[in-house]
mmCIF file of C-alpha atoms in Angstrom:
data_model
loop_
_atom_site.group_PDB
_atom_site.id
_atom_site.type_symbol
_atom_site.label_atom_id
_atom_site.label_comp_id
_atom_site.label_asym_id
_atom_site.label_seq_id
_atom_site.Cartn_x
_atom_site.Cartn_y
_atom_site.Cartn_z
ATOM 1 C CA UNK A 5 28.080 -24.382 -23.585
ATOM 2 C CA UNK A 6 24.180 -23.724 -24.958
ATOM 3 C CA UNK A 7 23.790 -21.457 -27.463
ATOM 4 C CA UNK A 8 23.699 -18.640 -25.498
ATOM 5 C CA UNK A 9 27.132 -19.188 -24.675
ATOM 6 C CA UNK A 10 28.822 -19.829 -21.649
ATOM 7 C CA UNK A 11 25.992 -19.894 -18.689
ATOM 8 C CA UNK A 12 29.084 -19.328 -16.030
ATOM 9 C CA UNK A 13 29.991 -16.422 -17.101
ATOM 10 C CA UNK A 14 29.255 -13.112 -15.718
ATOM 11 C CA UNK A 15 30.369 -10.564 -18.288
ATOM 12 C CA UNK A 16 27.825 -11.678 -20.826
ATOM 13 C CA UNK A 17 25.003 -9.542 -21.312
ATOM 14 C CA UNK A 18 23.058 -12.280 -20.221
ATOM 15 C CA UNK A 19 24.007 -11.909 -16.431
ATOM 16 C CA UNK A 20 24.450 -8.564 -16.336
ATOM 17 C CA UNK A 21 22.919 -6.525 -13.544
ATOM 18 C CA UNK A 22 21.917 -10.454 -11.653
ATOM 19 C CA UNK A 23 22.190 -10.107 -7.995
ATOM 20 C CA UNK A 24 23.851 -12.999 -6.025
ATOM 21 C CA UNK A 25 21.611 -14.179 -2.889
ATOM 22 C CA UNK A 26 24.010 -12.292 -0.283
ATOM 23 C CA UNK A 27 22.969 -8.701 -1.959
ATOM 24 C CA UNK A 28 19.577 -9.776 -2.045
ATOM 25 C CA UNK A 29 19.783 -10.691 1.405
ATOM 26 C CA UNK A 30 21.174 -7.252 2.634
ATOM 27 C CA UNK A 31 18.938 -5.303 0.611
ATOM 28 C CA UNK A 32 15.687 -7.457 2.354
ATOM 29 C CA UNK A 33 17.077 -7.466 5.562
ATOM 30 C CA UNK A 34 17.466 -2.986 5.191
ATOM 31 C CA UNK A 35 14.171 -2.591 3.716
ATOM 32 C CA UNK A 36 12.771 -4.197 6.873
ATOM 33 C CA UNK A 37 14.625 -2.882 9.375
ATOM 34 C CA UNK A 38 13.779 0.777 8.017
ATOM 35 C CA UNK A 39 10.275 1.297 9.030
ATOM 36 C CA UNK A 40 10.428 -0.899 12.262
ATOM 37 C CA UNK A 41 13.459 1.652 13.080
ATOM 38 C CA UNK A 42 11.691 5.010 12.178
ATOM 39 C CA UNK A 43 8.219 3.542 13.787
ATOM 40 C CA UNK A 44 10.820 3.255 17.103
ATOM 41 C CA UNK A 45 11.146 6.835 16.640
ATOM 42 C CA UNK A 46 7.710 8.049 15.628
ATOM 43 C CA UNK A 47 8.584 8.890 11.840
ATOM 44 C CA UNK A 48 5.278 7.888 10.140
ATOM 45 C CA UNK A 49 6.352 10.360 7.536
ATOM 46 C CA UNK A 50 9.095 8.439 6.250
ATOM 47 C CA UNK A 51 7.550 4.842 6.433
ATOM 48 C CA UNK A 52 5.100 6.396 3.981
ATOM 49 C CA UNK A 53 8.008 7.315 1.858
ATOM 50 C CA UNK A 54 9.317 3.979 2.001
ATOM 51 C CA UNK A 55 6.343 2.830 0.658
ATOM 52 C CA UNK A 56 6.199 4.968 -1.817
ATOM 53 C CA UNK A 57 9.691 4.050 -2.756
ATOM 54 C CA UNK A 58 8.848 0.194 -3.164
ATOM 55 C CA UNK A 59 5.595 1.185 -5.248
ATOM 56 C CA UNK A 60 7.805 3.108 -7.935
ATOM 57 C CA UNK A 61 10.500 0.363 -7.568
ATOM 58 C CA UNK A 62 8.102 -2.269 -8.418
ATOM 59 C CA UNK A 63 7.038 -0.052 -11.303
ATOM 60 C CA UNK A 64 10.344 0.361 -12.755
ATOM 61 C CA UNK A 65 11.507 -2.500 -12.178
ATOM 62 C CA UNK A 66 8.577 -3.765 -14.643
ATOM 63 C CA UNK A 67 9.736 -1.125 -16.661
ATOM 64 C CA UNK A 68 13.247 -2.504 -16.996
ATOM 65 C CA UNK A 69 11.934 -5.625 -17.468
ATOM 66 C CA UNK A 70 10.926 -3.932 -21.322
ATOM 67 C CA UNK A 71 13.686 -1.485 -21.870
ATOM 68 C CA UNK A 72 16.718 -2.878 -19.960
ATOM 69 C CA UNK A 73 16.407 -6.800 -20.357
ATOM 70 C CA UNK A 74 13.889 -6.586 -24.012
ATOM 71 C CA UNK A 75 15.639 -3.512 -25.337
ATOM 72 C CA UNK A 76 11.963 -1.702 -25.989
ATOM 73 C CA UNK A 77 11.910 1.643 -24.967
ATOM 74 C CA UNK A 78 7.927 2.210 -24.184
ATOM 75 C CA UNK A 79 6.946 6.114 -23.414
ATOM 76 C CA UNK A 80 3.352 4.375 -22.671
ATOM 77 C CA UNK A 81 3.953 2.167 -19.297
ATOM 78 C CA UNK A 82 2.104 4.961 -17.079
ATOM 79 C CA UNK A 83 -0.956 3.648 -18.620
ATOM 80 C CA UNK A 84 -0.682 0.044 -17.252
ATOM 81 C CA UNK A 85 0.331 2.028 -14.039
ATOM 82 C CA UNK A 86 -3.135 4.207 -14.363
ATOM 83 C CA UNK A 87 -5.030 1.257 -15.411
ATOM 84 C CA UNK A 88 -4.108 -0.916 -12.440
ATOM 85 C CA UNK A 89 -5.322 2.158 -10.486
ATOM 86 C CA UNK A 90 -7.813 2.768 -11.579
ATOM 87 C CA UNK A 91 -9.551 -0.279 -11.771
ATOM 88 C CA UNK A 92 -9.049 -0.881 -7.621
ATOM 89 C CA UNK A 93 -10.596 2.979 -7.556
ATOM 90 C CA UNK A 94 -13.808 1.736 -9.911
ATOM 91 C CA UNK A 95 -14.305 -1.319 -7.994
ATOM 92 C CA UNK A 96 -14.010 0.569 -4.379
ATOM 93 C CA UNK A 97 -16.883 2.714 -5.961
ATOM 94 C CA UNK A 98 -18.969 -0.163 -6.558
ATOM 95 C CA UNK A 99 -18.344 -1.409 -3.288
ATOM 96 C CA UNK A 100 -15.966 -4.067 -3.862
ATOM 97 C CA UNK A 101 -12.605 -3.662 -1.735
ATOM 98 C CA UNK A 102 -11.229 -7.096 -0.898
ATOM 99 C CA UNK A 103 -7.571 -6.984 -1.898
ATOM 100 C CA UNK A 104 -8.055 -10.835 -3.231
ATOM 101 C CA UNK A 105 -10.337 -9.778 -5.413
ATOM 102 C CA UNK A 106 -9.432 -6.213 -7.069
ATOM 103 C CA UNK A 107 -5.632 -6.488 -7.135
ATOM 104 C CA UNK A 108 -5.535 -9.910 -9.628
ATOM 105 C CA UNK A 109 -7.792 -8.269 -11.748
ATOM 106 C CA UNK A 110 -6.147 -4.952 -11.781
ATOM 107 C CA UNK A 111 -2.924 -7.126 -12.893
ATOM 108 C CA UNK A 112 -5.338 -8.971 -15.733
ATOM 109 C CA UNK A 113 -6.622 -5.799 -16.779
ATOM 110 C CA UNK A 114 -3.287 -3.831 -17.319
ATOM 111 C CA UNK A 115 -1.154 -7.270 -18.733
ATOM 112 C CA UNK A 116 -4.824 -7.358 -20.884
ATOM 113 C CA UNK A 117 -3.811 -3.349 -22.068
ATOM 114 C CA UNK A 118 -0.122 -4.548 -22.500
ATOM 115 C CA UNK A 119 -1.274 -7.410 -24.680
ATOM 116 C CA UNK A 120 -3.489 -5.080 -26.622
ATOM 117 C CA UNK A 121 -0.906 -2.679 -27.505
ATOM 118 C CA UNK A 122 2.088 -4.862 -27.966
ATOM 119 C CA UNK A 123 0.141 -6.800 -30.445
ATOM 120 C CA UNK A 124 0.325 -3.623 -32.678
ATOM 121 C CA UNK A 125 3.580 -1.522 -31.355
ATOM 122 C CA UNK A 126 5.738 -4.707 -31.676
ATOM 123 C CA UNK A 127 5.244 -4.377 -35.337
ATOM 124 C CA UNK A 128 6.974 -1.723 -35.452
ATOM 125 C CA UNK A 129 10.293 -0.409 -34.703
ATOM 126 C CA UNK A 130 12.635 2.034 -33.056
ATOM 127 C CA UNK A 131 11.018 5.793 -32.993
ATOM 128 C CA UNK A 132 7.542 4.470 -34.382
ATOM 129 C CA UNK A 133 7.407 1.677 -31.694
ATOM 130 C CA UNK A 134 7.972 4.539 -29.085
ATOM 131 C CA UNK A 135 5.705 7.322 -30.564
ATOM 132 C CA UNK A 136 2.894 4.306 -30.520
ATOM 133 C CA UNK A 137 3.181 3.086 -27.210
ATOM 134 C CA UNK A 138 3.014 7.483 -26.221
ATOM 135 C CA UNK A 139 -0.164 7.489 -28.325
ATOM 136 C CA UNK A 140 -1.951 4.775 -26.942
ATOM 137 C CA UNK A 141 -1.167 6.045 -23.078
ATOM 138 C CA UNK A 142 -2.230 9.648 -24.395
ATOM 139 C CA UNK A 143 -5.521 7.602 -25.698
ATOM 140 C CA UNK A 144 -5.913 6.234 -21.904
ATOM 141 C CA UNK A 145 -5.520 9.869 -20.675
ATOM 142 C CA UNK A 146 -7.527 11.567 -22.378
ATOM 143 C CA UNK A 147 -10.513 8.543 -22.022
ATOM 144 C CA UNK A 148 -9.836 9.027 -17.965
ATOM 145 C CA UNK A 149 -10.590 12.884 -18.224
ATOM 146 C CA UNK A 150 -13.343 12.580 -20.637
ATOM 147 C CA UNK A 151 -15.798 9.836 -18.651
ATOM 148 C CA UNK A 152 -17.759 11.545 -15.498
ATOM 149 C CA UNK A 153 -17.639 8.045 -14.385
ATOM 150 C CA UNK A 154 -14.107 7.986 -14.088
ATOM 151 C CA UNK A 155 -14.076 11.155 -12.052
ATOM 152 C CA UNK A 156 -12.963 13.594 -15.044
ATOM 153 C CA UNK A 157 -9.801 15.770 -14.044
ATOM 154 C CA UNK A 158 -10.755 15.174 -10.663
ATOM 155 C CA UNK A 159 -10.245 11.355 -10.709
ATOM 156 C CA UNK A 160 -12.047 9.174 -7.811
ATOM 157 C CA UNK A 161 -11.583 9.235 -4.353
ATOM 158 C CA UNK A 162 -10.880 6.019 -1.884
ATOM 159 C CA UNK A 163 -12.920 5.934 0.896
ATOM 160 C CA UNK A 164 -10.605 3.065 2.577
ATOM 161 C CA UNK A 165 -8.001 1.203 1.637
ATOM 162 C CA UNK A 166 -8.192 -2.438 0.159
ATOM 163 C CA UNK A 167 -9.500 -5.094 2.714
ATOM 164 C CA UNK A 168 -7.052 -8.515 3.261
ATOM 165 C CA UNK A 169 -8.974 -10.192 5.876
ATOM 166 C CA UNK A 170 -6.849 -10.203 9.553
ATOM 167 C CA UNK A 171 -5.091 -7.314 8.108
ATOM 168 C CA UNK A 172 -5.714 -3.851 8.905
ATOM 169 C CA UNK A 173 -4.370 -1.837 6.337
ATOM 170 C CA UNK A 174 -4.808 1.557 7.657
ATOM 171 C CA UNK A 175 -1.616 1.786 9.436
ATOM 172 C CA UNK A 176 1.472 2.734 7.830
ATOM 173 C CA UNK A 177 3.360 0.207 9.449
ATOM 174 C CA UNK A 178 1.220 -2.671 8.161
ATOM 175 C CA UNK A 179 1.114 -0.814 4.975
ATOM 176 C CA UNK A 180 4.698 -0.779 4.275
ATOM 177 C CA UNK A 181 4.952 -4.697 4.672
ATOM 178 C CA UNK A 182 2.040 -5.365 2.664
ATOM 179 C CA UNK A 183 3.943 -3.325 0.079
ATOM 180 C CA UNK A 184 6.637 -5.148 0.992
ATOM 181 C CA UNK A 185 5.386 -8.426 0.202
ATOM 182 C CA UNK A 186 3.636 -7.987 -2.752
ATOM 183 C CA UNK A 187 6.614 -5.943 -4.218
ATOM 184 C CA UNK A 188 9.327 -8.407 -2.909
ATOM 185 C CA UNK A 189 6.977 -11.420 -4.581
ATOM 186 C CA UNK A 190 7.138 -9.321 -7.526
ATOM 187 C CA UNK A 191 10.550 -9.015 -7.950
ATOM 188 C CA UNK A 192 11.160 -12.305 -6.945
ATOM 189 C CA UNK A 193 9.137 -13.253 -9.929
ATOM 190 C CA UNK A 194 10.956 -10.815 -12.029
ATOM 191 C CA UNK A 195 14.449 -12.778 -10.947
ATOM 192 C CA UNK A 196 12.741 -16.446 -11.921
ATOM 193 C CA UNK A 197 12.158 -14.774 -15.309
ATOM 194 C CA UNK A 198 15.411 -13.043 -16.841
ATOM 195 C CA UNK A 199 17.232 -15.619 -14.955
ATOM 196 C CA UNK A 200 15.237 -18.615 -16.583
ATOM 197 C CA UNK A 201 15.804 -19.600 -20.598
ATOM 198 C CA UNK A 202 13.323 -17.203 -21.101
ATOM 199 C CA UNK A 203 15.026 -13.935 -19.674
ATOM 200 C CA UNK A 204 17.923 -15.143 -21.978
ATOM 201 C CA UNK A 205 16.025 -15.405 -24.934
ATOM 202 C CA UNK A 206 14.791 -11.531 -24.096
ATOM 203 C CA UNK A 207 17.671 -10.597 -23.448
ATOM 204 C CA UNK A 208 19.730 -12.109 -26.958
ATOM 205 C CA UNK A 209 16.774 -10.926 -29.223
ATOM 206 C CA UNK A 210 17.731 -6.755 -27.767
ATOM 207 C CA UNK A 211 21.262 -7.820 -28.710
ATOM 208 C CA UNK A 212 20.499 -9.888 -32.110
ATOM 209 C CA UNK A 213 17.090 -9.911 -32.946
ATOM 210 C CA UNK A 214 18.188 -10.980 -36.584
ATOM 211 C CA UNK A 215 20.122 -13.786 -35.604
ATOM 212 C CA UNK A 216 17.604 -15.067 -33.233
ATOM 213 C CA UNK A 217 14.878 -15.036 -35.908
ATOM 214 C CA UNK A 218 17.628 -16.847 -37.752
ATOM 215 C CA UNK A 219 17.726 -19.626 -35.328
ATOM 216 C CA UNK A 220 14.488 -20.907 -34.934
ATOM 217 C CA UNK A 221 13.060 -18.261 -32.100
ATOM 218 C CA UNK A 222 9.602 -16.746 -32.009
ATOM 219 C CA UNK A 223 10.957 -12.925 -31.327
ATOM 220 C CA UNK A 224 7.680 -11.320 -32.198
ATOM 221 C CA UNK A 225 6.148 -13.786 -29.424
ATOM 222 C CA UNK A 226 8.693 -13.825 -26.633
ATOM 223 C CA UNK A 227 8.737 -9.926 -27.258
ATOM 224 C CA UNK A 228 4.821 -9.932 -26.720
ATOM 225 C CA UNK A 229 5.482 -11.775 -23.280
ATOM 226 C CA UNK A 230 7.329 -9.893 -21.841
ATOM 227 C CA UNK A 231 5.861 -6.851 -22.412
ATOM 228 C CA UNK A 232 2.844 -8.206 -21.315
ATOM 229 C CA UNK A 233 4.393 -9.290 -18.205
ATOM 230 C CA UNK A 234 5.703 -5.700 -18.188
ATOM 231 C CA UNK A 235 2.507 -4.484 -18.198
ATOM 232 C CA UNK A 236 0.972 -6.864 -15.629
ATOM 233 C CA UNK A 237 3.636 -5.808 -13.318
ATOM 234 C CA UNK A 238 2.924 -1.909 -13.860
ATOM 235 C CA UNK A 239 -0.662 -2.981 -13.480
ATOM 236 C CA UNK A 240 -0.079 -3.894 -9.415
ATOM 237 C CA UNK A 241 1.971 -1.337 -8.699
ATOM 238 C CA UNK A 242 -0.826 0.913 -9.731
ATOM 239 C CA UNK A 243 -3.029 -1.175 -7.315
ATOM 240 C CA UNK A 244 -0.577 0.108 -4.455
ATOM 241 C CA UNK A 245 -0.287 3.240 -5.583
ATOM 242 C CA UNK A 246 -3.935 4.390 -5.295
ATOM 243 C CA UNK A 247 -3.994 2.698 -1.749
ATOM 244 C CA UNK A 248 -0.903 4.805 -0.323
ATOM 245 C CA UNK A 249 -2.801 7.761 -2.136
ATOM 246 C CA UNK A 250 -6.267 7.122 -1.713
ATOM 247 C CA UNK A 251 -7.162 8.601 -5.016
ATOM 248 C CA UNK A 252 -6.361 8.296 -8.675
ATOM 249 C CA UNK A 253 -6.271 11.038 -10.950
ATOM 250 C CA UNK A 254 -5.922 11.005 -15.172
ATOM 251 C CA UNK A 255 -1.920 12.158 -14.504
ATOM 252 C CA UNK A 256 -1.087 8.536 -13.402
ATOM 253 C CA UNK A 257 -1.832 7.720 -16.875
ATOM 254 C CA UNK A 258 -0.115 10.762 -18.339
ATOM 255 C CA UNK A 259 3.500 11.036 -20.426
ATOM 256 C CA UNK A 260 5.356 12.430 -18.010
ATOM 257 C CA UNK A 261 4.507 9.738 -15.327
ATOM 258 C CA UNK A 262 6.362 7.134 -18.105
ATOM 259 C CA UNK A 263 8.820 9.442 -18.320
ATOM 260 C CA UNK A 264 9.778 9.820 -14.483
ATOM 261 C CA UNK A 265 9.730 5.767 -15.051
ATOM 262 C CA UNK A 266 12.170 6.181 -17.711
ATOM 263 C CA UNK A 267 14.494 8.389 -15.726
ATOM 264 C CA UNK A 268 14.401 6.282 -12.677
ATOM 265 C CA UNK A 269 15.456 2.677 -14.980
ATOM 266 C CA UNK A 270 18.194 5.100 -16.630
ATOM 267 C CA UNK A 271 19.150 6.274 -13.519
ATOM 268 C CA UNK A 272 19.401 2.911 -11.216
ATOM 269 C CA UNK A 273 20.604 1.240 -14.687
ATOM 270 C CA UNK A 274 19.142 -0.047 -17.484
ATOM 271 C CA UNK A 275 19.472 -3.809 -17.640
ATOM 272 C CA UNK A 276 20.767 -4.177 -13.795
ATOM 273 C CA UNK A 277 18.574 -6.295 -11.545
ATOM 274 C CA UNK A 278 18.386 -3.250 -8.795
ATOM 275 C CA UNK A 279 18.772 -0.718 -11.224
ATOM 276 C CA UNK A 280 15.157 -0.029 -10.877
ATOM 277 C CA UNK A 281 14.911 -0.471 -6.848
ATOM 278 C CA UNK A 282 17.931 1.876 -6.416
ATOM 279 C CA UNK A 283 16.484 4.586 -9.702
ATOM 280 C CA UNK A 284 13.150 5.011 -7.808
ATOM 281 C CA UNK A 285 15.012 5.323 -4.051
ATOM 282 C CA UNK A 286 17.910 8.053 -5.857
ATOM 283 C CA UNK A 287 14.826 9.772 -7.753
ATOM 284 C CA UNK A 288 12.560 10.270 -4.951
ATOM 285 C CA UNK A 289 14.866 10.795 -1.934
ATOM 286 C CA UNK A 290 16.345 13.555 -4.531
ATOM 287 C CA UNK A 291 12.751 14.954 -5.205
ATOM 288 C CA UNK A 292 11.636 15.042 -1.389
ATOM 289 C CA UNK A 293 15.304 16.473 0.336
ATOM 290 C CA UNK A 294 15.711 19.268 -2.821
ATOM 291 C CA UNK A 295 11.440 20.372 -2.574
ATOM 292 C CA UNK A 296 12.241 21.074 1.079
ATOM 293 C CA UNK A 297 14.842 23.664 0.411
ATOM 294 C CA UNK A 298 13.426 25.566 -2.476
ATOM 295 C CA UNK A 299 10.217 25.824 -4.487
ATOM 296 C CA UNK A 300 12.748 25.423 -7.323
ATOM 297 C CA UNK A 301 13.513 21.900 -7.166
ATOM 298 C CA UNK A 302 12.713 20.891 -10.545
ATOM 299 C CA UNK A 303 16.012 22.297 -11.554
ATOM 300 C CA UNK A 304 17.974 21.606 -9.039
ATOM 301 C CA UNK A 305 17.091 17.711 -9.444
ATOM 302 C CA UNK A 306 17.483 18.217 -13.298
ATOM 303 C CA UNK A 307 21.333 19.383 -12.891
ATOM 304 C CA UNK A 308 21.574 16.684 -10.027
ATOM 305 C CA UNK A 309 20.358 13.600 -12.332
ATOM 306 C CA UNK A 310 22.412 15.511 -15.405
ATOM 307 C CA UNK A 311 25.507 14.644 -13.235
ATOM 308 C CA UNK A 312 25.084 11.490 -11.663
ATOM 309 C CA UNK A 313 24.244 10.497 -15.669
ATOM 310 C CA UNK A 314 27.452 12.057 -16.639
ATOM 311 C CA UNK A 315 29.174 10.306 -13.741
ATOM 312 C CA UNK A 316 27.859 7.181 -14.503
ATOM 313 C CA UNK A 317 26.240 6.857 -18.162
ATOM 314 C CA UNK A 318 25.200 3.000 -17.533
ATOM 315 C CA UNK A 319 23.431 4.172 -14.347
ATOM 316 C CA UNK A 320 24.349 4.032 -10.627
ATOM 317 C CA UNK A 321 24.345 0.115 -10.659
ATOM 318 C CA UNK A 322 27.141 -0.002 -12.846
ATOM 319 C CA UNK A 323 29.566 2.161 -10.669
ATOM 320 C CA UNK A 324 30.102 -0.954 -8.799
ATOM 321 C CA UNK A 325 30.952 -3.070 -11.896
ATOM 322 C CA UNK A 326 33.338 -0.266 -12.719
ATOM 323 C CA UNK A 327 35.096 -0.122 -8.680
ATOM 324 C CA UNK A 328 35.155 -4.491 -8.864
ATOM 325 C CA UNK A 329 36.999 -3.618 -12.699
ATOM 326 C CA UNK A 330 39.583 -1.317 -11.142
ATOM 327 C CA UNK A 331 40.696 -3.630 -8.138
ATOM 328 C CA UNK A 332 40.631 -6.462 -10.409
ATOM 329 C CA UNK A 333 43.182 -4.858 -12.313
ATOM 330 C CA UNK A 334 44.915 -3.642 -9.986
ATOM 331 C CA UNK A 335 45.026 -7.676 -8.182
ATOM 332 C CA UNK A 336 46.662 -8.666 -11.967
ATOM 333 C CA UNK A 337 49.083 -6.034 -11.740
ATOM 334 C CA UNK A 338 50.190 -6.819 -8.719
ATOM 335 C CA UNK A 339 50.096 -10.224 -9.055
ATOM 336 C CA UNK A 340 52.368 -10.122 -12.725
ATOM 337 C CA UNK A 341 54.646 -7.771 -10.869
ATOM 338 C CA UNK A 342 55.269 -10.443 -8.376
ATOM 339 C CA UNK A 343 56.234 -12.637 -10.846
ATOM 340 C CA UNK A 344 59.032 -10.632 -12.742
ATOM 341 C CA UNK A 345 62.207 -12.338 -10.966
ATOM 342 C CA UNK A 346 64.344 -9.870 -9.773
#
């Protein structure tokens, strides 16, 4: 037993939400038989929605990495999102497009922003840490619309995508598993992390930040981490982003894009591995299928997201805790009635 508590077990909110290696497997194994399957079938529409979908995945996911494993709820993580963006748009402009090159330093620049702004917001608790990570995003925004350099409310244009060299990126196929890659190195990295001593240690200081002071732990620094990590993370999958869109405009940096974050690591689950994979996929699939049958889909996919929150207030990711909880007791149940001798 460590001080943690017992590593093998897996009601402890220290592996909550872990995948085991067979789910993992399945969910690789789908996510690349999906485009191959609708490029069969000539659907270049919806491998561009796949990539999409791994993009906001990858950016929830770094999300949850803050909220659902550190237990701070940042309103700001659109501008790591905007920054990584924006510095692949800045450096296309100046002529330099090699994907070696611009995506590091769009993750240096946005973990450099998280690091920044955690450095003052971690001071601070609750509603006040919130409303400061909102102002310093809102201080992002309104710096993107105010420099002509930066495009104004127009934002800059990409006139191709980032170069890898022996690697055309232009098609959406190739796209997709560049996306792919980088997102599925990503999360693998995200996996090493909360599953490592110092996931845990994030993970004990959202449920007893008191008591890990208490102990001997550096909260104020392992909270700094990981937000920075956070941030890093956000930081490439603004790189992507502004690839699959070839442009970035000031409302990547905006509120409501950390919002929509938000909303997809609530909906997926806060805390669970997937929950931001499958938050992104629910949120977007919902977006695209309701905006094709009425110009009124904000509502529609407001009432829709007000029920499956109702349905399942932990998020979608803990339904299946909840089905494995019912068959489990209905296995003891059986299993005592078995034993009553007749």
């Amino acid at each position: 037993m460590n001080r943690f508590g017992p590593s093998h077990s897996k009601d402890t909110p220290l592996h909550t939400g872990l995948p085991n290696p067979w789910s993992a497997i399945l969910v690789a194994v789908l996510l690349v038989i999906f485009p191959l399957a609708m490029s069969y079938m000539g659907e270049d529409f919806y491998i561009g929605m796949g990539s999409r979908i791994l993009i906001m995945a990858l950016a929830a996911t770094a999300l949850n990495l803050a909220l659902g494993y550190g237990g701070m709820i940042s309103l700001g993580h659109a501008a790591f999102l905007g920054i990584g963006g924006y510095t692949v748009a800045i450096l296309a402009k100046a002529g330099l497009v090699s994907a070696l090159l611009v995506f590091p330093l769009a993750i240096v620049m946005a973990s450099f922003a998280a690091f920044l702004i955690g450095l003052i917001s971690l001071r601070t608790k609750g509603v006040y840490f919130i409303m400061i990570t909102l102002a310093f995003a809102e201080v992002f925004y309104y710096l993107a619309i105010s420099l002509p350099n930066f495009g104004g409310d127009d934002g800059l244009q990409l006139r191709e995508r980032s170069s890898v060299p022996g690697i055309g990126l232009d098609n959406a196929l190739t796209f997709y598993f560049f996306v792919l890659l980088l997102s599925g190195l990503a999360i693998v990295l995200m996996y090493r992390l909360v599953s490592s001593r110092f996931g845990r240690a994030v993970v004990a200081i959202r449920e007893n930040e008191k008591r890990m002071a208490a102990i001997g732990y550096p909260v104020y620094r392992i909270q700094l981490m990981a937000f920075t990590l956070s941030g890093g993370l956000a930081g490439l999958a603004g790189a992507l982003l502004v690839n699959l869109n070839m442009s970035v405009t000031p409302h990547m940096l905006n509120w409501h894009q950390s919002g929509i974050l938000i909303v997809m690591v609530i909906l997926g689950g806060s805390g669970y591995f997937w929950g931001g994979l499958t938050g992104a996929a629910l949120f977007l699939i919902l977006e695209e299928v309701i905006a094709d049958h009425t110009e009124h889909w904000n509502l529609f996919l407001g009432a829709m997201l007000l029920f499956i929150v109702l349905a399942a207030p932990n998020g979608v990711m803990s339904l299946r805790d909840r089905v494995l909880g019912l068959f489990s007791r209905s296995s003891s149940k059986a299993a005592s009635e078995q034993e009553v001798p007749k």
